[in-house]
Amino acid sequence: MNLLNVDSISKTFTIHILSGKIIEGFKDVSFTVPRGTALGISGPSGSGKSSVLKCIYGSYLTTRGDIWYESPRFGRLNLTRSPLRTINQIREMEIGYITQFLKVIPRVSALDIVSAPLMEAGAFRKAARSAAGDLLEQLGIPQRLFEAYPATFSGGEQQRVNIARAIIKAPHLLILDEPTACLDADTTSVVLDILLALRKKGTTMIGIFHQPEILARFSDAIYRMKTDSDRGTIQ
Ligand SMILES: Nc1ncnc2c1ncn2[C@@H]1O[C@H](COP(=O)(O)OP(=O)(O)O)[C@@H](O)[C@H]1O
Ligand SMILES: [Mg+2]
């Protein structure tokens, strides 16, 4: 069964400071993502890949088309027409989203940042912190950094904290926008192994990866964006 059915969506941006000039983000994108699979999205820079993911996550309003999502909590929903309250609940409970851009929370330790989603879901502090420690260890973060503030970490270390926080609850749907962009080859490989293990456990994923070999390892199918008005194709 499809977890996600993206049906002919388009996105335009109106730039008010340019007297309402309209910029096309992407046009007529359609694909489905079967439950428990990973869809890769490829295409040249500026073809709208990130905007598609932002429309699914609800950070951009979709201009046209429908995004059907099977929510364990709410059932089948059109994300382009759901109330903000529902979208926020889904984002909190069901969907993880990781970008290449780091979101560092000041003066909160790595262990607290990563364990927070489990605590918010009602886990005991000790168990949540222990699970967070295991995940950080898998991701190669040295134990001495667990109680330190990620604001002081290197870009690669911060990104691993970001990834750990987004996957600790094994989200129903995981959205990845170049999550390995600032990681070295070895760490990228570790992250990919963790993502593949997560998919095996049932998390459905949709992701953009710059390196073709990483995209190929990640993806069960690939949707190629087009810059012209042609439809993209699933291969
Ligand atoms: N918030 C925004 N406001 C105006 N234009 C945007 C915005 N976000 C994206 N765009 C434009 O939409 C197009 C697609 O961008 P993006 O989705 O970032 O592409 P990609 O991720 O494939 O590089 C680009 O022309 C970009 O400038
Ligand atoms: Mg992008």
mmCIF file of C-alpha atoms in Angstrom, residues 18 20 46-48 51 54 60 72 75 78 83 98 100 105 114 122 127 136 138 147 172 177 197-198 208 211 232 234:
data_model
loop_
_atom_site.group_PDB
_atom_site.id
_atom_site.type_symbol
_atom_site.label_atom_id
_atom_site.label_comp_id
_atom_site.label_asym_id
_atom_site.label_seq_id
_atom_site.Cartn_x
_atom_site.Cartn_y
_atom_site.Cartn_z
ATOM 1 C CA LEU A 18 9.697 42.350 -7.319
ATOM 2 C CA GLY A 20 4.596 40.298 -7.607
ATOM 3 C CA GLY A 46 17.210 24.606 -8.765
ATOM 4 C CA SER A 47 14.870 21.981 -10.237
ATOM 5 C CA GLY A 48 12.686 22.105 -7.138
ATOM 6 C CA SER A 51 10.625 22.579 -2.460
ATOM 7 C CA LYS A 54 8.980 21.201 1.965
ATOM 8 C CA TYR A 60 5.561 25.340 1.911
ATOM 9 C CA PRO A 72 -1.540 5.831 11.467
ATOM 10 C CA GLY A 75 -6.075 7.805 8.441
ATOM 11 C CA ASN A 78 -4.681 15.262 1.850
ATOM 12 C CA PRO A 83 -5.784 21.939 9.142
ATOM 13 C CA ILE A 98 16.490 16.381 8.191
ATOM 14 C CA GLN A 100 21.878 19.849 5.481
ATOM 15 C CA ILE A 105 19.883 24.603 20.262
ATOM 16 C CA VAL A 114 18.646 13.559 21.068
ATOM 17 C CA GLY A 122 6.487 9.709 27.585
ATOM 18 C CA ALA A 127 15.814 4.933 29.195
ATOM 19 C CA LEU A 136 25.182 8.737 19.150
ATOM 20 C CA GLN A 138 26.665 4.216 16.507
ATOM 21 C CA GLU A 147 27.156 16.078 27.897
ATOM 22 C CA HIS A 172 6.617 6.682 10.142
ATOM 23 C CA ASP A 177 17.243 16.774 2.152
ATOM 24 C CA ALA A 197 18.301 -0.488 8.986
ATOM 25 C CA LEU A 198 15.512 1.939 9.864
ATOM 26 C CA ILE A 208 17.762 13.828 -1.834
ATOM 27 C CA GLN A 211 26.379 11.820 -4.562
ATOM 28 C CA GLY A 232 9.461 13.528 -14.273
ATOM 29 C CA ILE A 234 10.120 7.013 -11.916
#
